[in-house]
PDB file of C-alpha atoms in Angstrom:
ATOM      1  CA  UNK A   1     104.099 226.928-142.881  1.00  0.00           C
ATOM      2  CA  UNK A   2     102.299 228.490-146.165  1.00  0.00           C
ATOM      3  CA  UNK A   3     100.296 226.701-148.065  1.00  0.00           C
ATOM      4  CA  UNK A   4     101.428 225.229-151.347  1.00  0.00           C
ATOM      5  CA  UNK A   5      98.986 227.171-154.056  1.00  0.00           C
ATOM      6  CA  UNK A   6      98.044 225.021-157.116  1.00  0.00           C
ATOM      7  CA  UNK A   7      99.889 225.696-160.546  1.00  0.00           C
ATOM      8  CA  UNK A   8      97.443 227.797-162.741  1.00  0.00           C
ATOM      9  CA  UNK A   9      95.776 226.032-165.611  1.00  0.00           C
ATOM     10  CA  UNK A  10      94.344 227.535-168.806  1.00  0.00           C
ATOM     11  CA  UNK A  11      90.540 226.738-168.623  1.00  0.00           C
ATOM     12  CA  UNK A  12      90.145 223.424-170.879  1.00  0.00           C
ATOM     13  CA  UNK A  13      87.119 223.524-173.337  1.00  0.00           C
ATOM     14  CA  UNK A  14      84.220 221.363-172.616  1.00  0.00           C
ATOM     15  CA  UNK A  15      84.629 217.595-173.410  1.00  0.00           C
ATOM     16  CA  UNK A  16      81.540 217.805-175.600  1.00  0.00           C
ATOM     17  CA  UNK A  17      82.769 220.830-177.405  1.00  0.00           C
ATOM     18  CA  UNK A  18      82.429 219.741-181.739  1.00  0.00           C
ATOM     19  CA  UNK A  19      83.392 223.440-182.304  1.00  0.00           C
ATOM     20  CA  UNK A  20      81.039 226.164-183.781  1.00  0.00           C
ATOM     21  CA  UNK A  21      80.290 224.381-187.811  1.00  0.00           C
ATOM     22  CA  UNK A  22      76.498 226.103-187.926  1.00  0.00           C
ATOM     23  CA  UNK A  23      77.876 228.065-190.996  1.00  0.00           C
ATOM     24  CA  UNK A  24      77.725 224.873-192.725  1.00  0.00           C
ATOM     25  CA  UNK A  25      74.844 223.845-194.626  1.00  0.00           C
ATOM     26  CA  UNK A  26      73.340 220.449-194.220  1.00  0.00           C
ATOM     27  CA  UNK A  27      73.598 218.241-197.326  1.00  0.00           C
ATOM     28  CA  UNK A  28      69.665 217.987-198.361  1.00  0.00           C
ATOM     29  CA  UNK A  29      70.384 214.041-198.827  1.00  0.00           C
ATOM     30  CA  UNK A  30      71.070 213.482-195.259  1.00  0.00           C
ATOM     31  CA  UNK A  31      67.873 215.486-194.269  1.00  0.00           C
ATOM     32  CA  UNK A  32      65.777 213.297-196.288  1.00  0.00           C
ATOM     33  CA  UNK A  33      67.456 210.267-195.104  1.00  0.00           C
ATOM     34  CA  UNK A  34      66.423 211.255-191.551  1.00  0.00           C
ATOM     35  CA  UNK A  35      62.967 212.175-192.058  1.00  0.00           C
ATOM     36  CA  UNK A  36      62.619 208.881-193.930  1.00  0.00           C
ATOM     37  CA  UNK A  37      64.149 207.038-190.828  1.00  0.00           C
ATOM     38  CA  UNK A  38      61.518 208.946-188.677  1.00  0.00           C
ATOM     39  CA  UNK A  39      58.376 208.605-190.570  1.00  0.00           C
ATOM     40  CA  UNK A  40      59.568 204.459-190.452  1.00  0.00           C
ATOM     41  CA  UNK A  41      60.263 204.404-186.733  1.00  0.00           C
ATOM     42  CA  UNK A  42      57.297 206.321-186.132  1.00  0.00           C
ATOM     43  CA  UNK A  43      54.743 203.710-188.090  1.00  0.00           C
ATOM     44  CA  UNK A  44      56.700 200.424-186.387  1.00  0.00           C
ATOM     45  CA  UNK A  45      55.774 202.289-183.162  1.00  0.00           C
ATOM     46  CA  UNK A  46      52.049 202.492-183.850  1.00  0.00           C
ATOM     47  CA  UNK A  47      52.362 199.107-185.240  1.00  0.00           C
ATOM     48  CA  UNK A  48      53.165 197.596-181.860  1.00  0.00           C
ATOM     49  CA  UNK A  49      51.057 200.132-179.250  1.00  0.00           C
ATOM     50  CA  UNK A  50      47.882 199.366-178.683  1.00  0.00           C
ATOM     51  CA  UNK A  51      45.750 203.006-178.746  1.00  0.00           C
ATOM     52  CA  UNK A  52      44.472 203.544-174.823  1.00  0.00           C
ATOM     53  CA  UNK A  53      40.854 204.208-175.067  1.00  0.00           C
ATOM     54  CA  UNK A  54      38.936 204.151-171.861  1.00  0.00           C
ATOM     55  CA  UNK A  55      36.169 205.169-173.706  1.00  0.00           C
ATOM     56  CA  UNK A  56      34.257 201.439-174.455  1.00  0.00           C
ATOM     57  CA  UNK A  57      30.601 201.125-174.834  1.00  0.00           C
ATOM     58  CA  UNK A  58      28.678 200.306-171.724  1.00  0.00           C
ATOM     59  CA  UNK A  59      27.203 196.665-171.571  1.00  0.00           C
ATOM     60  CA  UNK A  60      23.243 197.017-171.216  1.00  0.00           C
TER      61      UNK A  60
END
């Protein structure tokens, strides 16, 4: 008895695939938007970690 071979498929692109749009320039508005977001995520970080200094002054 042979065995059954599977049908050939055309290779599928990967799920994550968008396509190749790099030729496209970014509108300058959405840049600044982003860096904006940043710049505020990054100050309600420092806001809420305390800095980790081992370095205290000795008692004498």
């Amino acid at each position: 008895m042979e065995k059954e071979q599977p049908p050939e498929r055309e290779p599928r692109p990967p799920a994550n695939d968008n396509g190749c749009d790099t030729d496209k320039a970014i509108d300058p508005r959405i840049l600044r938007i982003a860096q904006a977001i940043g710049r505020q995520l990054a100050r309600e970080q420092v806001k809420l970690s305390p800095v980790a200094n081992d370095n205290t002054p000795r008692q004498r």
